[in-house]
XYZ file of C-alpha atoms in Angstrom:
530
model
C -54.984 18.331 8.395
C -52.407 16.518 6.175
C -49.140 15.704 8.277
C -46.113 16.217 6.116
C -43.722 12.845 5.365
C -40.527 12.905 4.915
C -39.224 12.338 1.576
C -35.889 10.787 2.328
C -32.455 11.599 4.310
C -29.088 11.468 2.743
C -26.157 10.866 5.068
C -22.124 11.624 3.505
C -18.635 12.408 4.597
C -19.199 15.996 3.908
C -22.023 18.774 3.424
C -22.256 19.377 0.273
C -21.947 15.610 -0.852
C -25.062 14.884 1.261
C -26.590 18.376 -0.196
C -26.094 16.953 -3.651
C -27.844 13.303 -2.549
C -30.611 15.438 -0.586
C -31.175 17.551 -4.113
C -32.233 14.674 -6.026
C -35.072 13.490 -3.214
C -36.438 17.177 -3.861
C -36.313 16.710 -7.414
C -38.370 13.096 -7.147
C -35.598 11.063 -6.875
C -35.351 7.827 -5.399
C -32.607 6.689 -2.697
C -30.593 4.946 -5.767
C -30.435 8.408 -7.085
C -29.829 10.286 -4.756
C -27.052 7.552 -3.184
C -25.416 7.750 -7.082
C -25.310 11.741 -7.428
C -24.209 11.938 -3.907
C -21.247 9.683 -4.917
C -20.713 11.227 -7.921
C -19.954 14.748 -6.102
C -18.133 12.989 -3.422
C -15.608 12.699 -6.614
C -14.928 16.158 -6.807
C -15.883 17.318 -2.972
C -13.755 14.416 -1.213
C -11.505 14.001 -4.109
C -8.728 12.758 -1.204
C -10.809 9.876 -0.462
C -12.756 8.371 -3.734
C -12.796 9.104 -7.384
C -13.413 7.435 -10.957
C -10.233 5.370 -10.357
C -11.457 3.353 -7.028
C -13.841 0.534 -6.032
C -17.210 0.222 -4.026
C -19.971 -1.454 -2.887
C -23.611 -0.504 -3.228
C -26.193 -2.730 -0.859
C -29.182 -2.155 -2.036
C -33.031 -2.630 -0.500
C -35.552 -1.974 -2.712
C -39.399 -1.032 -1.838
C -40.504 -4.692 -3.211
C -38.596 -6.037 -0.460
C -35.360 -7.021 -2.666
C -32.155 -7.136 -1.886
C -29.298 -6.434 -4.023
C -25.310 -6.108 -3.672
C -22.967 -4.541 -6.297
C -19.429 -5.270 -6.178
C -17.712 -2.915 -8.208
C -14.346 -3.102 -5.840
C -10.553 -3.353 -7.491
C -9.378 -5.999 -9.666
C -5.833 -7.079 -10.139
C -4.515 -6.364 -13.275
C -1.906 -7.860 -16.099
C -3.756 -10.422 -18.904
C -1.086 -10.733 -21.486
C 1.750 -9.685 -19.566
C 4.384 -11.874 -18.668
C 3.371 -13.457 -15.152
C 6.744 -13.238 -13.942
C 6.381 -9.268 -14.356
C 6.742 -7.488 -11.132
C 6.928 -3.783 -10.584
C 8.203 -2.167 -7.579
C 6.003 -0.554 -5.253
C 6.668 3.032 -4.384
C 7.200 3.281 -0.483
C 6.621 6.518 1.392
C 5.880 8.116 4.703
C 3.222 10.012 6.286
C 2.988 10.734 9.435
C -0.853 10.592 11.161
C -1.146 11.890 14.549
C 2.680 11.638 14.931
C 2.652 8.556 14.027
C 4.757 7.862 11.231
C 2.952 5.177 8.818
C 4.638 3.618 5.159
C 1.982 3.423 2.048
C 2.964 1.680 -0.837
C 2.175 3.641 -3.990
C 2.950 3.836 -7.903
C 1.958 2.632 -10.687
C 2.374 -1.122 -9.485
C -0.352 -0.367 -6.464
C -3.073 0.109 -9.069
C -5.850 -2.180 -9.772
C -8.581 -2.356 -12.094
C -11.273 0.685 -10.647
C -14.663 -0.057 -10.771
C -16.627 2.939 -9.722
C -17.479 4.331 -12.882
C -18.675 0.696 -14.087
C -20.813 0.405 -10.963
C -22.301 3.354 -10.489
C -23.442 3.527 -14.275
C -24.791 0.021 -13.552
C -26.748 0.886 -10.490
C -28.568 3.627 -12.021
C -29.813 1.271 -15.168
C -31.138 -1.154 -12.657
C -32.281 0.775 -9.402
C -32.129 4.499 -10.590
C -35.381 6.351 -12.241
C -33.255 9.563 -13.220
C -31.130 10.351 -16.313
C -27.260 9.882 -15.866
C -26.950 13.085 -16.926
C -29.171 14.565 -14.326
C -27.229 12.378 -11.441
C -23.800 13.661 -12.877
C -24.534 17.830 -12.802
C -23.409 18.197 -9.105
C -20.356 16.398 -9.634
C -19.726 18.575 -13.161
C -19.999 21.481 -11.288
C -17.953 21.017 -8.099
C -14.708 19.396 -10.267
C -14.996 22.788 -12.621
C -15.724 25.200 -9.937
C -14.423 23.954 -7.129
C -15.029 23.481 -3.650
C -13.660 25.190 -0.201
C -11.299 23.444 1.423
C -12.534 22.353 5.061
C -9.756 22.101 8.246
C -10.384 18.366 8.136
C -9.677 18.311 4.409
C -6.603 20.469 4.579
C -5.767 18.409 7.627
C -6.149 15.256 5.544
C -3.885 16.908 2.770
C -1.069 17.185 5.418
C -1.673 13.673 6.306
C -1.677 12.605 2.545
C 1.228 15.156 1.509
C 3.619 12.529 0.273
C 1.101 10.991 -2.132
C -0.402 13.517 -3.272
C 2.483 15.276 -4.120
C 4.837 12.352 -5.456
C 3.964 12.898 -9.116
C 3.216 16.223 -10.655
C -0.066 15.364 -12.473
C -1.524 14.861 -8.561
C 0.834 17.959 -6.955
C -0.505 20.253 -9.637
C -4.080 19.573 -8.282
C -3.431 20.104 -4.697
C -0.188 22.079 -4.051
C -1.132 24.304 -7.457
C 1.348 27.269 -6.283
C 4.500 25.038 -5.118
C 2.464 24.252 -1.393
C -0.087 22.256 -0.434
C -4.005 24.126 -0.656
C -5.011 25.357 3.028
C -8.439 25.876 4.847
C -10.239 27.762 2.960
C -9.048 28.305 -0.398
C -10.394 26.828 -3.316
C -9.683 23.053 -4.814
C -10.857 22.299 -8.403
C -10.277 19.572 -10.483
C -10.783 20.422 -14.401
C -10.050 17.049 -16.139
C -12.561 15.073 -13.455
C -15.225 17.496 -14.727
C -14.610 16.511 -18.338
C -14.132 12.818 -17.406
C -17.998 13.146 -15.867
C -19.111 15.186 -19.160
C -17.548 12.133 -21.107
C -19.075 9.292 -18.951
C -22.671 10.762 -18.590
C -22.733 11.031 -22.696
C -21.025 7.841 -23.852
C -20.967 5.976 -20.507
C -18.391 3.272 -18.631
C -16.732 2.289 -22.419
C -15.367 5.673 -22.522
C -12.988 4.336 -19.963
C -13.231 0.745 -20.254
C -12.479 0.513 -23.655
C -11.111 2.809 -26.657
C -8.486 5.849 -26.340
C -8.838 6.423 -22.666
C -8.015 3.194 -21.278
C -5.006 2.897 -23.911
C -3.564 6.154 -22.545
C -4.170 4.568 -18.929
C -2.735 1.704 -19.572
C 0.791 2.962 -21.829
C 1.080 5.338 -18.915
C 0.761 2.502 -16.220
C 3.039 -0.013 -17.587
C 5.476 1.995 -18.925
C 6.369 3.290 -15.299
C 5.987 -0.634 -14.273
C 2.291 -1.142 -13.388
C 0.690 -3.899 -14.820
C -2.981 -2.789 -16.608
C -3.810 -3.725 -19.750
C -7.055 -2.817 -22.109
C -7.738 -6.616 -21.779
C -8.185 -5.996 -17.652
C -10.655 -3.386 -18.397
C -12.395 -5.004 -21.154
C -12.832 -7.760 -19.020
C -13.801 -6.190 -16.008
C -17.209 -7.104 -14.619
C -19.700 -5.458 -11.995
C -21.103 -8.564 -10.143
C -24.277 -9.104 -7.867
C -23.277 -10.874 -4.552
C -25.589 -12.505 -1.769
C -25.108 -10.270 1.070
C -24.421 -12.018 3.890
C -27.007 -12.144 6.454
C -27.057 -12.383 10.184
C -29.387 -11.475 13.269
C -29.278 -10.022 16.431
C -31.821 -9.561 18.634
C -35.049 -9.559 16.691
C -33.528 -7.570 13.292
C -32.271 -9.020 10.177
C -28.693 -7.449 9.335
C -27.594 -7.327 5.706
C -23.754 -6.613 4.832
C -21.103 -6.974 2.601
C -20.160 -10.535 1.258
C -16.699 -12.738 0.168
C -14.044 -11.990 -0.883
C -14.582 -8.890 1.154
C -13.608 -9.700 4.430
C -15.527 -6.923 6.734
C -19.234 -7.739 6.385
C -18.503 -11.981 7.689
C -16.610 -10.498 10.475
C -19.286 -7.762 11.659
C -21.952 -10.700 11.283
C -19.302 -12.732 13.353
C -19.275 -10.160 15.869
C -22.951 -9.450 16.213
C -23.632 -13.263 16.854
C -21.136 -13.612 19.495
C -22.264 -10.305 21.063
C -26.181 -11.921 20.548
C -24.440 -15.345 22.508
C -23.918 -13.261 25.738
C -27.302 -12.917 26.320
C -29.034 -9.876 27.564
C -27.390 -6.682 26.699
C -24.583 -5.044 29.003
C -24.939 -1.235 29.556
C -21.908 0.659 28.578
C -21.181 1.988 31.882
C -20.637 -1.603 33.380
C -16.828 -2.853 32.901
C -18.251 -6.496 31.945
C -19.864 -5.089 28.790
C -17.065 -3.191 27.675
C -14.617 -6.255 28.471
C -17.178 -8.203 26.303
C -16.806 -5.953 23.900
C -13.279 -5.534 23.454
C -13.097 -9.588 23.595
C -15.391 -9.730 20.693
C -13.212 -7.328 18.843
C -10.339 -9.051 19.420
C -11.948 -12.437 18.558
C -13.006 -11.166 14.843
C -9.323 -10.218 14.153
C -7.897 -13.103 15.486
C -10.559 -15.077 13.209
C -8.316 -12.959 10.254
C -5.739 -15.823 9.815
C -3.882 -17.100 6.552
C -6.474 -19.632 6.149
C -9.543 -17.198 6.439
C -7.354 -15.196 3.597
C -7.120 -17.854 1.753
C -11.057 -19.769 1.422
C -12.380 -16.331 0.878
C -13.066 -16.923 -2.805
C -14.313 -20.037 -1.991
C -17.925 -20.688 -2.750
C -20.094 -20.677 0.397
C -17.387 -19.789 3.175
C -19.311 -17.295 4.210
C -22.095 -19.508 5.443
C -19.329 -21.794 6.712
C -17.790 -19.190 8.741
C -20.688 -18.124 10.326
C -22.109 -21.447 11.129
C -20.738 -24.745 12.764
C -18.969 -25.668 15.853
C -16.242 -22.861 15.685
C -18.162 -19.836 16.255
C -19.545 -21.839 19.641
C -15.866 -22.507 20.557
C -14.845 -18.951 19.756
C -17.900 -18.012 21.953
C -16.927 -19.501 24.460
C -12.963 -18.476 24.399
C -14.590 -15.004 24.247
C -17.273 -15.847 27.690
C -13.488 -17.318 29.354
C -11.199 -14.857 28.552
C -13.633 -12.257 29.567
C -14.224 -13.891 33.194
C -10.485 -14.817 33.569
C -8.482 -12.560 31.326
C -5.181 -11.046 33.450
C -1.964 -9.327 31.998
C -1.406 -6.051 30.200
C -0.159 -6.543 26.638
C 2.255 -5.339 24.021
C 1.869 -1.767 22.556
C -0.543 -1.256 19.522
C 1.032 -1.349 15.958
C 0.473 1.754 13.834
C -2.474 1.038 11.359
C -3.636 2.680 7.828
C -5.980 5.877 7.816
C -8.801 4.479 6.161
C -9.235 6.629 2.771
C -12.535 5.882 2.505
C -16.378 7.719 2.021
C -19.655 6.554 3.004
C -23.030 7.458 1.948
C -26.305 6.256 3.110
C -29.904 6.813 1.591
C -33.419 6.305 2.556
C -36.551 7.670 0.805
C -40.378 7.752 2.080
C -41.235 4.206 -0.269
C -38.437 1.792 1.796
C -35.725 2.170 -0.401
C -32.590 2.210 0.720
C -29.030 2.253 -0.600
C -25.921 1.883 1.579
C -22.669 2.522 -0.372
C -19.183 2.865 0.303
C -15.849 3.687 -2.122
C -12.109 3.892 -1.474
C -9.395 4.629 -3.501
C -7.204 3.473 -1.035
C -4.702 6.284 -0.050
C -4.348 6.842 -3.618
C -1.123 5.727 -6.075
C -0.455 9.186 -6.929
C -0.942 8.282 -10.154
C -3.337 10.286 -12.684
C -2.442 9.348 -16.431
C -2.354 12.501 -17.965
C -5.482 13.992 -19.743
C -7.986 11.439 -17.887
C -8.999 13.140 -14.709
C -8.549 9.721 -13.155
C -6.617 9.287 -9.636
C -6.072 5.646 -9.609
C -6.453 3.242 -6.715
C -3.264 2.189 -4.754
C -5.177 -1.265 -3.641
C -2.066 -3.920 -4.885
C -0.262 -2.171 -2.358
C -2.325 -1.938 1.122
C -0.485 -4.157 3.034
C -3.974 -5.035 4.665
C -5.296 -6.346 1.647
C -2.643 -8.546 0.493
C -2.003 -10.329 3.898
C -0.408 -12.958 1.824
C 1.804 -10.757 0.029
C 2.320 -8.541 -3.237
C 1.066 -9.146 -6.810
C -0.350 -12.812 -5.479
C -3.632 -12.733 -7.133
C -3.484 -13.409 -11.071
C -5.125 -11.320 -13.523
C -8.487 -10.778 -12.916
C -8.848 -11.682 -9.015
C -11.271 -9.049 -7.215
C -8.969 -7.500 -4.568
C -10.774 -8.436 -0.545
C -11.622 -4.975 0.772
C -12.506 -4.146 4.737
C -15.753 -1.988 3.629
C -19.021 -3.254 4.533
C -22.190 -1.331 3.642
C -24.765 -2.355 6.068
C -29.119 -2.351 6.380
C -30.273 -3.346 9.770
C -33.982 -4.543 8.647
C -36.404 -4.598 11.842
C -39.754 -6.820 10.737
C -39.106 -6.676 7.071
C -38.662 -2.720 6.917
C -35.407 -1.134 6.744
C -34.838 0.533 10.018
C -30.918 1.610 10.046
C -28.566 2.227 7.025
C -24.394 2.762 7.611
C -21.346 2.064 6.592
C -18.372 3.343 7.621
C -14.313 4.628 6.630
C -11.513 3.741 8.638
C -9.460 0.525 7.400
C -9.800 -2.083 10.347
C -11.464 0.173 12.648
C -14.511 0.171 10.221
C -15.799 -2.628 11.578
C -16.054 -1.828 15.187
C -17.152 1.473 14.182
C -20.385 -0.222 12.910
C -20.405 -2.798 15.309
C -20.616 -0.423 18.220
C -23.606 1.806 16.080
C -25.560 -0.717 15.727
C -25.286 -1.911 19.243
C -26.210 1.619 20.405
C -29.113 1.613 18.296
C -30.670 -1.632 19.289
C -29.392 -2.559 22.462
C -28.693 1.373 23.745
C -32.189 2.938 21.973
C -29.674 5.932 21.278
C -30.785 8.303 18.118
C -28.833 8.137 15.239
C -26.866 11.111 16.321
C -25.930 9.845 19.363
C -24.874 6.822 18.436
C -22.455 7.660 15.930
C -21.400 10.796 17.520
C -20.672 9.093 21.137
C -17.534 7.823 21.957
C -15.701 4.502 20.232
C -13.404 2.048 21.264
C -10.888 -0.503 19.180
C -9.297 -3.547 20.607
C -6.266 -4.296 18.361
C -2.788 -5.420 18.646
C -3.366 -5.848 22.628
C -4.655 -2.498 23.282
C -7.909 -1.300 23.706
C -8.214 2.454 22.359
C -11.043 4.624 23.707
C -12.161 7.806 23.182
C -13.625 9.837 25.889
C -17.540 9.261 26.792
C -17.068 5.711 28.970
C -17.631 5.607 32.300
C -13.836 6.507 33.793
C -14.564 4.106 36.578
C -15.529 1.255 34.138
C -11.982 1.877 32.244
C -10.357 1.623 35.590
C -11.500 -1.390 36.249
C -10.437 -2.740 32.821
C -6.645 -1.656 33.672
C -7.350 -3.378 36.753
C -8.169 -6.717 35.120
C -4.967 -6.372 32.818
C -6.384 -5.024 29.761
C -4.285 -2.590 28.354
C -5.887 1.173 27.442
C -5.085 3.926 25.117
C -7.543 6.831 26.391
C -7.749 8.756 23.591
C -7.705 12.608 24.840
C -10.670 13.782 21.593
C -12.903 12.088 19.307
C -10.682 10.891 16.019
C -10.476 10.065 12.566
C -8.704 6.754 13.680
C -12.018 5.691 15.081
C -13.692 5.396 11.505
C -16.156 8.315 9.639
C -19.800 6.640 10.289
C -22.838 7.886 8.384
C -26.115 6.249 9.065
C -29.936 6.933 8.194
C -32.816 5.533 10.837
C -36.251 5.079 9.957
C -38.406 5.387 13.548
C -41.263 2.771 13.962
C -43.576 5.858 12.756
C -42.077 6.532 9.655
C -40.216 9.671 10.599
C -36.484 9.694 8.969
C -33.320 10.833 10.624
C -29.839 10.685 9.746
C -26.062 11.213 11.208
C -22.978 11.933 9.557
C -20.168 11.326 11.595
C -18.265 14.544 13.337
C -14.709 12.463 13.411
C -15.188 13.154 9.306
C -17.049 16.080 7.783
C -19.895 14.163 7.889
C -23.420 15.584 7.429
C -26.808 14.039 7.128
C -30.117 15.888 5.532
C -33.458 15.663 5.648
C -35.597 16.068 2.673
């Protein structure tokens, strides 16, 4: 009797975005296709998050064994415009779980977007589907529409000041004077006919010709800085992805300039330093833990801002005596460490979607987009939300419209394959600004240290050591957080699982083949088997 193999899983920030990925596997697709249609509907389904005017990543691990990494991220902007040019960013207010937060937006946030240059690029090399097949799911979603969730409509409260600042933006999601609620219906017209356009006459459509000079008279006349030259110019490059190991598995993640793959390798080798694993209930292995975390950010300083375009500094940041000294500051401070600290800072939402693939042959695609919060600027009559990247203030840590014309913008995102004797056996990525990193940190570790299931080890409770306070949601041992109070350690018990933690989707291949997948409940994540 024949015993029935999975043909891949599909793991997204929402149901019908992994439905769309899960599709193509029925239809013969590989993981590259399924990972690009997913994304593709993720325009229209999580429209808050992503769209044709962001930047990505796409890690890719073929069946042959290769490994690939796509940087289509967010370039900054302004060949032939006077250097000295500098618009004003647009500063407003939201307020996430009472917390009130300022995002700069405007048409001086926006960089160069990459995602429709990327995507189009990974299906030529790793797809084995039309465009124009991969592109029906997000065609039909932007013209139709799709049902609001609670989490969306929560996310559109959060959001409410950028989506709403200009009317091409507040027409789309507050279409009768107030903002769309659970339920009701959100469609998006002009991305539908921006897909149409780019399936049939691909990334020039917006990269060169009438569209991008309509983007571009829009942008600078309301003091942005793109020109047709930035687009024209703009490239999707391959990368090395940076490599690391931890007990017995090969990671792959995201490389330079992007800042969140060196610093998840980082972690995992001073986690792999301490030796034998610490369960989760024991107070030593969550101080350990929250050390690690704390010793990755602190690693974040003007000079690791600065070498990150430099050629090799990710294998000289990951190597040498300073990762044994910050080993052993992390083994000290963990033994010795006494007094409570100052309160956290507040910290961005993380506008941000994840999808991971894996089909039946060993491919596997990990890829994440942003559009930052978004600028709240769509140049009319090109269904294209541009990014807001030129003005996270986490991603210009050296300050505003720095980085000359053409300079890919450092991004926190880190698709991530966790390879276990040459075979991919975990796929993830993750949203949530700094707290993306943890957020795969602490999956992995439940995976390989833990022997949790997917499920359970994105679903199960998180914690965040930032700004001197360690944040936890509930699932730790009470008595273990005790004991970190009574060591000095400062704690923010978090009363639910939340959004703040990050929105993790993973796939997991078992040692027998089988395929599961997660997507993560702080989000709307799904995951589906095919």
């Amino acid at each position: 009797m024949a015993v029935a193999v999975d043909r891949g899983v599909v793991a997204a920030g929402h149901p019908l975005t992994a439905e769309a990925g899960a599709a193509i596997l029925r239809e013969g697709g590989n993981a590259f296709d399924a990972a690009i249609c997913a994304v593709l509907a993720s325009l229209a389904i999580e429209s808050q998050l992503t769209g044709l005017g962001a930047g990505g990543f796409l890690l890719a691990h073929t069946a042959s064994g290769e490994d690939h990494l796509l940087d289509f991220f967010v370039e900054a902007g302004g060949r032939g415009l006077d250097p000295t040019r500098r618009g004003e960013l647009v500063a407003v207010e939201v307020l996430f779980d009472e917390t009130p937060q300022v995002f700069n937006i405007g048409p001086a946030s926006c960089g160069v977007p990459g995602v429709p240059a990327g995507l189009w690029e990974a299906a030529e090399r790793f797809g084995s589907m039309p465009f124009t097949e991969l592109v029906r799911a997000g065609i039909r979603y932007a013209r139709e529409g799709v049902t609001v969730s609670p989490m969306q409509a929560y996310m559109f409260t959060v959001l409410e000041p950028v989506i709403t600042h200009y009317p091409e933006t507040r027409v789309l999601y507050a279409p009768e004077g107030r903002l769309l609620r659970a339920g009701e219906t959100f469609r998006f017209p002009e991305l539908a006919d921006a897909l149409e356009r780019l399936a049939s006459e691909g990334p020039d459509w917006i990269y060169r010709g009438e569209t991008v000079e309509r983007i571009c008279t829009w942008v600078c006349e309301h003091g942005g800085a793109l020109t047709p030259e930035d687009f024209a110019a703009y490239p999707v490059l391959e990368r090395p992805p940076v490599e690391a190991s931890y007990r017995g598995r090969h990671v792959l993640t995201n490389a330079p300039p992007s800042s969140g793959g060196i610093l998840i390798a980082y972690a995992l080798d001073l986690l792999e330093r301490a030796g034998k694993p610490l369960e989760l209930s024991d107070p030593d292995g969550l101080a350990l833990l929250a050390e690690v975390m704390e010793e990755a950010q602190r690693a974040r300083g003007r000079d690791f801002h600065q070498r990150l375009h430099e050629e090799g500094f990710a294998e000289r940041f990951l190597s040498g005596s300073h990762i044994e000294e910050a080993a052993e500051a992390v083994f000290r401070r963990t033994a010795e460490r006494r007094g409570a600290r100052a309160a956290a800072e507040g910290d961005a939402i993380g506008s941000t979607t994840h999808i991971a693939v894996l089909d039946a042959n060993g491919n596997a695609a990990s890829v994440t987009c942003s559009n930052g919060t978004g600028s709240g600027v769509q140049p009319p009559g090109t269904g294209i939300h541009l990014n807001n990247m030129l003005g996270e203030e986490d991603l210009n840590p050296l300050g505003y419209h720095q980085q000359p014309p053409g300079t890919r913008v450092t991004s926190m995102m880190a698709p991530t394959i966790v390879l276990r004797d040459g075979e991919v056996e975990l796929a993830l990525g993750s949203a949530g600004s700094n707290r993306l990193r943890s957020a795969i940190l602490q999956v992995i570790k439940n995976v390989v240290d833990h022997g949790f299931d997917v499920q359970e080890a994105v679903a199960r409770g998180r914690m965040h050591n930032e700004g001197g306070v360690i944040h936890a949601e509930p699932g730790f041992d009470e008595a273990a957080l005790d004991e970190l109070e009574r060591r000095g350690y400062c704690l923010l018990r978090w009363k639910g699982v939340n959004l703040f933690f990050g929105g993790t989707q993973a796939v997991y291949r078992e040692p027998g083949g089988r395929l599961s997948g997660a997507g993560d409940p702080r989000r709307d994540g799904a995951a589906v088997v095919v």
